[in-house]
mmCIF file of C-alpha atoms (C1' of nucleotides) in Angstrom:
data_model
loop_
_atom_site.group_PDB
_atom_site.id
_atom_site.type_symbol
_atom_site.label_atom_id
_atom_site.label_comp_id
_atom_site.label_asym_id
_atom_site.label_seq_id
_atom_site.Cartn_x
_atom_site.Cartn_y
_atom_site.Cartn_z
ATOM 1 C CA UNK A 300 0.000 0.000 0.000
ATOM 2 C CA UNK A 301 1.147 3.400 -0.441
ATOM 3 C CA UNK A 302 1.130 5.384 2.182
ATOM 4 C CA UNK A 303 -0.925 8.303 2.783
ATOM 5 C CA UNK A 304 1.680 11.032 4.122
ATOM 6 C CA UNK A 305 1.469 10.375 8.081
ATOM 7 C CA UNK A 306 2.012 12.778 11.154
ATOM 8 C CA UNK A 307 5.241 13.622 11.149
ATOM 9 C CA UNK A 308 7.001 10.967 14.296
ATOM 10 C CA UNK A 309 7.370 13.120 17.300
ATOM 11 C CA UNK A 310 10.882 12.631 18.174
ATOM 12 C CA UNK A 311 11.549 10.733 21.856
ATOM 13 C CA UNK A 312 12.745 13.388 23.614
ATOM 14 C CA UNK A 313 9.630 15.448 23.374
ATOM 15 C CA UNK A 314 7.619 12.579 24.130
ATOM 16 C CA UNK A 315 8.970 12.062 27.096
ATOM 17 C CA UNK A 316 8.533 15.226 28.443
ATOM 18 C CA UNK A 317 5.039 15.133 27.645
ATOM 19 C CA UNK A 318 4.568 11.884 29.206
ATOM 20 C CA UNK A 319 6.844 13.168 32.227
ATOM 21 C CA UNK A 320 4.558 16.203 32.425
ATOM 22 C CA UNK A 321 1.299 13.490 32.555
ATOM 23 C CA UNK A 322 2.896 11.570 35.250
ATOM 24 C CA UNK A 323 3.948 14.350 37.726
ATOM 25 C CA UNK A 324 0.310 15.601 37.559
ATOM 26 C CA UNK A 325 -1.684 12.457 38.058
ATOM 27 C CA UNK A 326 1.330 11.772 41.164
ATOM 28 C CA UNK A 327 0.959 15.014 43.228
ATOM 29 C CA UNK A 328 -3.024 14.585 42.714
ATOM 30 C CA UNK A 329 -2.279 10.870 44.683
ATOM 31 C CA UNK A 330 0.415 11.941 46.659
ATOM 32 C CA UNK A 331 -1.756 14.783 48.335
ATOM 33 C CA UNK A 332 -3.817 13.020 50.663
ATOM 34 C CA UNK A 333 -0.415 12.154 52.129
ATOM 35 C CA UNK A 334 1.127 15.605 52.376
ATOM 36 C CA UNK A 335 3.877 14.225 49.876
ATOM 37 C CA UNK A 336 5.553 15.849 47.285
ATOM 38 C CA UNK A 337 6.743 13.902 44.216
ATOM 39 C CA UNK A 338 10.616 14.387 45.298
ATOM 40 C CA UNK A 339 9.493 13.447 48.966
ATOM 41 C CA UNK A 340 8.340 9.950 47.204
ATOM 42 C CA UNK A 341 10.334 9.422 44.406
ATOM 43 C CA UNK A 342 13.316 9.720 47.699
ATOM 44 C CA UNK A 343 11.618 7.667 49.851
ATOM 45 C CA UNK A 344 11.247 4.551 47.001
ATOM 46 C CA UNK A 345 14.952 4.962 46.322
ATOM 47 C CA UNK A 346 16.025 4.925 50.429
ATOM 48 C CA UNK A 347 13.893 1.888 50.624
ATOM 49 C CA UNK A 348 16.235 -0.031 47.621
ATOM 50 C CA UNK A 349 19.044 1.550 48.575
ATOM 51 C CA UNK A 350 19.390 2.323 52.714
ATOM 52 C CA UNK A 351 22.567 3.791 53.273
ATOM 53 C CA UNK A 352 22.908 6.715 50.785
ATOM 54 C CA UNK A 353 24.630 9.569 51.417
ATOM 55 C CA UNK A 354 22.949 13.046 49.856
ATOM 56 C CA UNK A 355 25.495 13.432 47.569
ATOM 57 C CA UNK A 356 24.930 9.820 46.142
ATOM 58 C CA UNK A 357 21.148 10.311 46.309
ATOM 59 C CA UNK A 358 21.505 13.644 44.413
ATOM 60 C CA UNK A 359 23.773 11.996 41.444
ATOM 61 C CA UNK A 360 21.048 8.841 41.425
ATOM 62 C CA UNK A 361 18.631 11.648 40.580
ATOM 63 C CA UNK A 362 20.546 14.034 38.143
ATOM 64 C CA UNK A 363 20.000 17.196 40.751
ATOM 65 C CA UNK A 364 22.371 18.932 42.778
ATOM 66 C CA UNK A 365 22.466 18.064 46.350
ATOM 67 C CA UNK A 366 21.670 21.318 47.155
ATOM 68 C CA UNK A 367 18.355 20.710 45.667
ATOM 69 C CA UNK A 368 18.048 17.071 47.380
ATOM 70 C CA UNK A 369 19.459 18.154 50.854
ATOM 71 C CA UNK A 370 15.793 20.213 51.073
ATOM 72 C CA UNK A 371 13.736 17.115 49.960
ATOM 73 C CA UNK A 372 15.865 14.896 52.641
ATOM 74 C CA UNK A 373 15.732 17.687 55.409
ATOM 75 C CA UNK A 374 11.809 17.823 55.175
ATOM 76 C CA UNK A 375 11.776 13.906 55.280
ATOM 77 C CA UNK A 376 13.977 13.786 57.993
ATOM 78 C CA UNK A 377 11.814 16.306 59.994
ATOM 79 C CA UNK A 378 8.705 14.708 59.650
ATOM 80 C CA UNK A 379 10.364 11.921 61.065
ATOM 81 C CA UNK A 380 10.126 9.470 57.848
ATOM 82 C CA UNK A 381 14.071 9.426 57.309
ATOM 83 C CA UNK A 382 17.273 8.967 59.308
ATOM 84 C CA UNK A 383 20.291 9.825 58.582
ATOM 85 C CA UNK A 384 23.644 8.707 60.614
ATOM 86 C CA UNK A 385 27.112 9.228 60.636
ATOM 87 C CA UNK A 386 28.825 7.337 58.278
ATOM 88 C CA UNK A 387 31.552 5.327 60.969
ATOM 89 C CA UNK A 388 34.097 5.499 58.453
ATOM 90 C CA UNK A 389 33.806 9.046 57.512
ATOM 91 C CA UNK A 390 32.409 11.657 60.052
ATOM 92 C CA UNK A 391 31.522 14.272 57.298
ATOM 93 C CA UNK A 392 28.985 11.740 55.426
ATOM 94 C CA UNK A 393 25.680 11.068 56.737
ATOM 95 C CA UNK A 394 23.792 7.905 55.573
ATOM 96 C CA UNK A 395 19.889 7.883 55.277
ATOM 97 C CA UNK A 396 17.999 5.200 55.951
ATOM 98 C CA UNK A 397 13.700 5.109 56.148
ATOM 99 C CA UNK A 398 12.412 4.916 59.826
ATOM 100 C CA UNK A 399 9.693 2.724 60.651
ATOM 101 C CA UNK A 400 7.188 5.510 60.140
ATOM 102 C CA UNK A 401 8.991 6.058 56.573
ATOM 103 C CA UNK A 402 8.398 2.159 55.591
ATOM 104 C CA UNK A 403 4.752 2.705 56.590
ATOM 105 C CA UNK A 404 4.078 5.353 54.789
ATOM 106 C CA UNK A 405 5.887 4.565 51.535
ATOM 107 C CA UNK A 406 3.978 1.210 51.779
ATOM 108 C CA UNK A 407 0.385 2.922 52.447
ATOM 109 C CA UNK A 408 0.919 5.335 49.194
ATOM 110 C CA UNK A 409 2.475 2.739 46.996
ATOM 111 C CA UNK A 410 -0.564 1.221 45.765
ATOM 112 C CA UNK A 411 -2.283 4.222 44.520
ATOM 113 C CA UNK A 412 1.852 4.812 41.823
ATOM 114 C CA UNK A 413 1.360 1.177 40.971
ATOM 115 C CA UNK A 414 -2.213 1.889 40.093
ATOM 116 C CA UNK A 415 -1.182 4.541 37.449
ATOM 117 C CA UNK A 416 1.732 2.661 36.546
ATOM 118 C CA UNK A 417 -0.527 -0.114 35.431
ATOM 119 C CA UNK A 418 -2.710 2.439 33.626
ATOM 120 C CA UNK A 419 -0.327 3.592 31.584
ATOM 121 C CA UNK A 420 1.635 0.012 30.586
ATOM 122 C CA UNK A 421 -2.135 -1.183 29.847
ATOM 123 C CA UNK A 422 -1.681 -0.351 26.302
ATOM 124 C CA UNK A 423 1.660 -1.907 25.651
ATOM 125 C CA UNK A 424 2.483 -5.224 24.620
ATOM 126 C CA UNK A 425 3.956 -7.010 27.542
ATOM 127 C CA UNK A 426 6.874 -8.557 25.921
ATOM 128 C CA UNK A 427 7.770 -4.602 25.114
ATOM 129 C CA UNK A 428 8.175 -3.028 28.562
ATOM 130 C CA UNK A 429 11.192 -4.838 28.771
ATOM 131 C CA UNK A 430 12.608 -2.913 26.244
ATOM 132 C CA UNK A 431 11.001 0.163 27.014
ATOM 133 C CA UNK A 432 12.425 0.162 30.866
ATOM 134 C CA UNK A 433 16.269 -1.070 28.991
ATOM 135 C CA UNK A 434 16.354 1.754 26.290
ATOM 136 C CA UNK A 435 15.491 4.543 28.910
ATOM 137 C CA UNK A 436 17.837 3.032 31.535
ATOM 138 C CA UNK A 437 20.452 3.037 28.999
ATOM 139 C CA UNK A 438 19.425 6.785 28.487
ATOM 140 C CA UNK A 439 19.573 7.609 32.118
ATOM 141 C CA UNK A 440 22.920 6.101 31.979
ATOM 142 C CA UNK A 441 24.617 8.234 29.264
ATOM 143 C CA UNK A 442 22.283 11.115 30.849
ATOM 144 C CA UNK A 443 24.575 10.458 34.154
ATOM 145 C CA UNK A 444 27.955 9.811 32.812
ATOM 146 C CA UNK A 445 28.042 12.635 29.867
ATOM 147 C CA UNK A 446 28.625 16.541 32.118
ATOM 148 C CA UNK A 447 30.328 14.990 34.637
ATOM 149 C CA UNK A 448 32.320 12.604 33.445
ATOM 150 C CA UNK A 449 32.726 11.543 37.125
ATOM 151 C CA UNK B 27 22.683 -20.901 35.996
ATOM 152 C CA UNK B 28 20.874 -19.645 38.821
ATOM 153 C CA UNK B 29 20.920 -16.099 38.999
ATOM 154 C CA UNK B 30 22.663 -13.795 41.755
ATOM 155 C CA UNK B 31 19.687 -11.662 43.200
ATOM 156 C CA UNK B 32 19.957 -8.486 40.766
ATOM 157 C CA UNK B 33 18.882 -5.036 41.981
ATOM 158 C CA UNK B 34 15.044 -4.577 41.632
ATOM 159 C CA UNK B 35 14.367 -3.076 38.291
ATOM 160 C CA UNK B 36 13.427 0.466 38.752
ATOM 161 C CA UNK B 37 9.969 1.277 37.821
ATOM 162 C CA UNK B 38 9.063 3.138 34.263
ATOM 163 C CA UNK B 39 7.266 5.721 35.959
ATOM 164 C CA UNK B 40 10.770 6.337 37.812
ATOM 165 C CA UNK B 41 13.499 6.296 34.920
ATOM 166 C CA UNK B 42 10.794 8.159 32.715
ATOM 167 C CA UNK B 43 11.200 10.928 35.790
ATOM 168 C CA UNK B 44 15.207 10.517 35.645
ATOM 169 C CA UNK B 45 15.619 10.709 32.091
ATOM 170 C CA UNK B 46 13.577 13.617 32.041
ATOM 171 C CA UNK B 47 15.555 15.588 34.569
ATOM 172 C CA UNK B 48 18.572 15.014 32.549
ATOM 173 C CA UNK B 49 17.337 16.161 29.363
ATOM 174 C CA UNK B 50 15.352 18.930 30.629
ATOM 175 C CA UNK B 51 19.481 19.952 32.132
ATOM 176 C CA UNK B 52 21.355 19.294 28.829
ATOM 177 C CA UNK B 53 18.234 21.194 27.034
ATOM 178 C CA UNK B 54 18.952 24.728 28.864
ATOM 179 C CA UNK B 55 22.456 24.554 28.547
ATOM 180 C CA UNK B 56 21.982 24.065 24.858
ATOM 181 C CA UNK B 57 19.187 26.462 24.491
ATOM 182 C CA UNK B 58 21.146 29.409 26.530
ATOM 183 C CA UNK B 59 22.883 30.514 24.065
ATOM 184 C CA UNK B 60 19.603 31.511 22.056
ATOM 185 C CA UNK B 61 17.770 32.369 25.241
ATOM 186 C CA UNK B 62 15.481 30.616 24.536
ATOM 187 C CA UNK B 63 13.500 28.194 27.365
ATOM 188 C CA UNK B 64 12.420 24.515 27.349
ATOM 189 C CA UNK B 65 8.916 24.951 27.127
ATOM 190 C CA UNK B 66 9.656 27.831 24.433
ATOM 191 C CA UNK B 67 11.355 25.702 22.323
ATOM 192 C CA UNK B 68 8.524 22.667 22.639
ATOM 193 C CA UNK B 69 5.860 24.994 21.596
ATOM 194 C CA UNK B 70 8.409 26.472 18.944
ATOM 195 C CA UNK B 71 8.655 22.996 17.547
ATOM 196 C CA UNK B 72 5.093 21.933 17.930
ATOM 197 C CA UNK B 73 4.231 24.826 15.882
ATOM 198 C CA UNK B 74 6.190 24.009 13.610
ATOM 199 C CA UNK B 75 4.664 20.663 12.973
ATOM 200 C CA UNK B 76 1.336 21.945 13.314
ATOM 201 C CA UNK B 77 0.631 25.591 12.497
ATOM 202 C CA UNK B 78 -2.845 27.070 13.400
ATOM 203 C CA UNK B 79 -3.243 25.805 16.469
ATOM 204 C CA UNK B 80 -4.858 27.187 19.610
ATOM 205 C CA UNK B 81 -3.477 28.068 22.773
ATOM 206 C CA UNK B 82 -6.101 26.041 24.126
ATOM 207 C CA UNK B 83 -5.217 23.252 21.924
ATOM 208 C CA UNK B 84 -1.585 23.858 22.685
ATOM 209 C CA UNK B 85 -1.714 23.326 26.067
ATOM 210 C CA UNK B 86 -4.052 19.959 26.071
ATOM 211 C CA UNK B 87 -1.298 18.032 23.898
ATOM 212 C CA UNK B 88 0.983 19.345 25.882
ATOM 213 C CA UNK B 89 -0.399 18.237 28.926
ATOM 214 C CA UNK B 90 -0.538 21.730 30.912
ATOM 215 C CA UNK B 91 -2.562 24.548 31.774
ATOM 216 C CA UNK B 92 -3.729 27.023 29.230
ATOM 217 C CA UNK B 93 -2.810 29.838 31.901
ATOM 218 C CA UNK B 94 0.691 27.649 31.817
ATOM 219 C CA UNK B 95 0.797 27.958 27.775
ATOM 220 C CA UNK B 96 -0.376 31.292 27.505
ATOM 221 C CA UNK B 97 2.686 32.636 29.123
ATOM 222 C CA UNK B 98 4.648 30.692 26.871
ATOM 223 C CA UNK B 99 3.220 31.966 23.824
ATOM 224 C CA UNK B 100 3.357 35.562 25.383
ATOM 225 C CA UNK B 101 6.651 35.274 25.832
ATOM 226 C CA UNK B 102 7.535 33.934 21.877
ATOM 227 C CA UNK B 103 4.981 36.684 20.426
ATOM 228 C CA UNK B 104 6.454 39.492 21.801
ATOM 229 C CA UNK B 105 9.555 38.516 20.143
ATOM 230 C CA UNK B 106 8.136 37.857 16.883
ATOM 231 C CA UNK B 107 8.963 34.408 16.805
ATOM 232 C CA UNK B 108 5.266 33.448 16.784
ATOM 233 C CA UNK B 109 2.001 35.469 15.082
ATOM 234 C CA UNK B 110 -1.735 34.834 16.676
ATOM 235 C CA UNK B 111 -4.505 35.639 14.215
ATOM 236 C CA UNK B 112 -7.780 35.638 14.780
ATOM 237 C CA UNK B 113 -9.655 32.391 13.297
ATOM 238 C CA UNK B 114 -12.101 33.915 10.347
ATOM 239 C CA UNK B 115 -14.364 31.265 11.966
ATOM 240 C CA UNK B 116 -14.497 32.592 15.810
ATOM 241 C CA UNK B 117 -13.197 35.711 16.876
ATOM 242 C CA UNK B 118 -12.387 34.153 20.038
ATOM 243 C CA UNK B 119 -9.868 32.128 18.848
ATOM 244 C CA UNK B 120 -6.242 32.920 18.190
ATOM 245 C CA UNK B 121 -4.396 30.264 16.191
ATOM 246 C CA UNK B 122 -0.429 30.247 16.264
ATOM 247 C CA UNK B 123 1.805 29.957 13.884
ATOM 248 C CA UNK B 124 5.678 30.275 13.229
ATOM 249 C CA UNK B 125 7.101 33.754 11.732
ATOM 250 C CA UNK B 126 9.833 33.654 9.213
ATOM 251 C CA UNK B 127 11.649 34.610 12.361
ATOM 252 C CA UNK B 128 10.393 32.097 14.348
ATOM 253 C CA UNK B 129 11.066 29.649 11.541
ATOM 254 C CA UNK B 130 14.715 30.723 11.162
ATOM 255 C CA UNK B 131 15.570 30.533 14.699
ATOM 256 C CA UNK B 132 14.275 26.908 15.426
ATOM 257 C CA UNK B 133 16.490 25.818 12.459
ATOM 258 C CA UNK B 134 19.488 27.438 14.037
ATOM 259 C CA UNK B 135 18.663 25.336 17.005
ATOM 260 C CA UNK B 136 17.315 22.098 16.084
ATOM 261 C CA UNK B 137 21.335 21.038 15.267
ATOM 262 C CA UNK B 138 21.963 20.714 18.900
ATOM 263 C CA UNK B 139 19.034 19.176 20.324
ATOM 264 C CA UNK B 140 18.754 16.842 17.467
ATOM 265 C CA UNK B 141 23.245 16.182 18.800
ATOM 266 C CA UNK B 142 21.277 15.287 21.894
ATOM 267 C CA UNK B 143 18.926 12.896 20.884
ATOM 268 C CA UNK B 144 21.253 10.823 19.081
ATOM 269 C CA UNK B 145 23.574 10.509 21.821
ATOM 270 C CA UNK B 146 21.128 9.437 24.121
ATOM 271 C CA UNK B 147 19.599 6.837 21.231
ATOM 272 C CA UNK B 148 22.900 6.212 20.500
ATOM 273 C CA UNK B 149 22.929 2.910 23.525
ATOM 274 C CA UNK B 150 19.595 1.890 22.084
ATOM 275 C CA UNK B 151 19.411 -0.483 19.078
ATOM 276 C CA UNK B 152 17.489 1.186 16.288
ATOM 277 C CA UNK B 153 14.787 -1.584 15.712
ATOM 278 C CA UNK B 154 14.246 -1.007 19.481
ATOM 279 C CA UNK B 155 13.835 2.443 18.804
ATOM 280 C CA UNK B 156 10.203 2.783 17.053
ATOM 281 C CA UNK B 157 8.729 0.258 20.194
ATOM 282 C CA UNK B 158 10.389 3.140 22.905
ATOM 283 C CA UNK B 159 8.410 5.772 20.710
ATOM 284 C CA UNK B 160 5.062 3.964 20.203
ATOM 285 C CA UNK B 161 4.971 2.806 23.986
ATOM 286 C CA UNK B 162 5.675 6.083 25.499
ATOM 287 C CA UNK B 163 3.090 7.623 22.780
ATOM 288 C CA UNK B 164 0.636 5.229 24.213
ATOM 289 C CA UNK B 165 1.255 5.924 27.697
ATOM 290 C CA UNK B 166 0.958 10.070 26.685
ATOM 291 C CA UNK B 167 -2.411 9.283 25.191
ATOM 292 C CA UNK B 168 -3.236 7.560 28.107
ATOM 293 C CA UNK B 169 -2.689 10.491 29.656
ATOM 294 C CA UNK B 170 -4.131 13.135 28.169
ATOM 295 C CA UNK B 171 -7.015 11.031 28.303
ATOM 296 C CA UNK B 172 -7.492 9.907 31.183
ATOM 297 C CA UNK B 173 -8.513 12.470 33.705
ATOM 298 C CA UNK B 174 -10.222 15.162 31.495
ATOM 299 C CA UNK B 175 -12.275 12.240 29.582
ATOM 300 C CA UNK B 176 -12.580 15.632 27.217
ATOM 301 C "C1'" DC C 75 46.297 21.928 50.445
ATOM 302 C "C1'" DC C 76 42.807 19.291 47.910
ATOM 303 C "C1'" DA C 77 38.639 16.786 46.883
ATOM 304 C "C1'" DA C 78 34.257 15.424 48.489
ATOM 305 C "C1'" DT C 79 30.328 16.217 51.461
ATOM 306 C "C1'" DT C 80 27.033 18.984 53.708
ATOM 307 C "C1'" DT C 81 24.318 22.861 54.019
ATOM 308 C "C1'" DC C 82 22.609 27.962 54.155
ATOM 309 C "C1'" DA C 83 20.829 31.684 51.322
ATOM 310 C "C1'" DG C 84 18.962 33.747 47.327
ATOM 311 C "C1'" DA C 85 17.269 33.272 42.485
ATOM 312 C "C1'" DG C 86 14.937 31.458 38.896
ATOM 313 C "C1'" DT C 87 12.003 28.387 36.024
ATOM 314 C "C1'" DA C 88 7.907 26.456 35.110
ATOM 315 C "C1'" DA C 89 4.099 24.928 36.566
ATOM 316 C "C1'" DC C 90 -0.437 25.656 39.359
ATOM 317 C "C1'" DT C 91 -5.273 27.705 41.136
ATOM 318 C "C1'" DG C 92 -8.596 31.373 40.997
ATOM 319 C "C1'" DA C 93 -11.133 34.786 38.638
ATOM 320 C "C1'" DT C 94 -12.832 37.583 34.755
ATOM 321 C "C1'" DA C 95 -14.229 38.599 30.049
ATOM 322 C "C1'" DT C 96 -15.626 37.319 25.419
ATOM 323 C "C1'" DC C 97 -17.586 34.647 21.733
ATOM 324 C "C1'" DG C 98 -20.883 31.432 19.370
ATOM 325 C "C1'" DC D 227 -27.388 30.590 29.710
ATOM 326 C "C1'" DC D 228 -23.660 27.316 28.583
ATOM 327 C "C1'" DG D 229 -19.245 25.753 26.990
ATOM 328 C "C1'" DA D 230 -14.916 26.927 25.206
ATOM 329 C "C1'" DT D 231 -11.396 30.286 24.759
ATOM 330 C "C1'" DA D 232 -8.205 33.809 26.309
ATOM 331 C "C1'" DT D 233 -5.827 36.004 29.839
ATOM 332 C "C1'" DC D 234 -4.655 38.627 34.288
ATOM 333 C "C1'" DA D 235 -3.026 37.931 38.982
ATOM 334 C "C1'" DG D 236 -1.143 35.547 42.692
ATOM 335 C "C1'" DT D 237 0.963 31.267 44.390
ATOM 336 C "C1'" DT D 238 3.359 26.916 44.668
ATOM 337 C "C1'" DA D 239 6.768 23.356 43.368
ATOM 338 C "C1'" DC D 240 11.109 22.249 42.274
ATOM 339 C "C1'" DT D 241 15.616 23.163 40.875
ATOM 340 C "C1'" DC D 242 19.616 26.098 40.301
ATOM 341 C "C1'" DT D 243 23.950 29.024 41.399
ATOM 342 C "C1'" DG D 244 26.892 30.891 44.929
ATOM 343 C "C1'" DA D 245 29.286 30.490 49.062
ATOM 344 C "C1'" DA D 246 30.937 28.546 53.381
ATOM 345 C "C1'" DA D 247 32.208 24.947 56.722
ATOM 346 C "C1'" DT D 248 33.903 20.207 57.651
ATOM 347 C "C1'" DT D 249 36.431 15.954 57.006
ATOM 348 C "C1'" DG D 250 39.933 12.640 55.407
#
DNA sequence: CCAATTTCAGAGTAACTGATATCG
DNA sequence: CCGATATCAGTTACTCTGAAATTG
């Protein structure tokens, strides 16, 4: 068949921001009842993987500056959902960790992200996501490793 | 072979976030130099694509506020880089398009964000490539959907 | 002294909610 | 009068740059 001239493709990268823009919307509408902003969370998931990050690590994990992150951790910490200790082999580094309270609250708000993360996957093909979660891992990658060249 | 517990694979909704911090970083850098913004250059490009649209159109695909778009547009009309005239149809309306201007500038620009996207795409294998853009698609229609069930 | 970490302070970007006016 | 559009005004969310102190 020949084809009838299509929409032009829109290229990935503003896809993804629109999609990004979809997804921070529908998360601080589900995040509200629970007082928690979509940094507060997205934090909170990543202490629960990964106990023991410093701020600077965290902030690098997240492509921000730790200036930015230190706020998000200090409002955690002062609501009592984080912890962060002294790092025994380095007194300037503090470690973060989730408190009880933290782990109870990440696990009472989870459902409702899973919910629109099932929404959205709905429409593709299984055997896809796969890919999908590869290619933009491999993008976060190069995203992380290009500036800094750390 | 029996496999050494992995990390947990990060959710989509998660990397989607990551990867979109990064680009939205490498994108001002690049787009400095013309001062021009993110969201300028979005609508910029969307115009480009689809001339005549509304601001209220505008801001539904791209997932914002039409208070959020209308400064946007502000902003590129009163440097001539985009005309507003009235639809013959409704003198409500104001539909968008590029000026030569307009037009000139995004072509100047487009070199370095398209340097970006083929970095990033670079790690991906290309017959992967067209599933990343119809799945994230999806999940953007999903979205726009969804809530306003306009 | 240097590099990394933490953290305060001030800006800045980009989005939001609320309200008003106009058009068909 | 209603629904959609445009748009002004004020506010919030999130990140940034700059600078300073601390530690190994």
């Amino acid at each position: 068949v020949t084809a009838i001239p299509e929409d032009a493709a829109p290229s990935v990268l503003y896809v993804i921001g629109r999609v990004n823009q979809g997804i921070r919307r529908e998360m601080r509408k589900r995040l509200a009842g629970w007082d928690l902003s979509l940094p507060e969370y997205t934090a909170l998931s990543v202490l629960e993987d990964r106990p023991g990050l410093s701020n600077a690590q965290l902030s690098r994990r997240s492509l921000i500056t730790p200036q930015s992150m230190i706020e998000v951790l200090g409002a955690l910490e002062a609501r009592d959902l984080v912890r962060r200790d002294v790092d025994p082999a380095h007194a300037r580094v503090l470690r973060a960790a989730l408190t009880p309270a933290g782990r109870e609250l990440l696990a009472s708000v989870k459902p409702a992200v899973a919910a629109l993360e099932d929404q959205l996957l709905e429409g593709v093909p299984p055997r896809q996501r796969a890919v999908v979660l590869a290619a933009l891992t491999t993008m976060m990658d190069r995203l992380a490793a290009g500036p800094d060249a750390r």
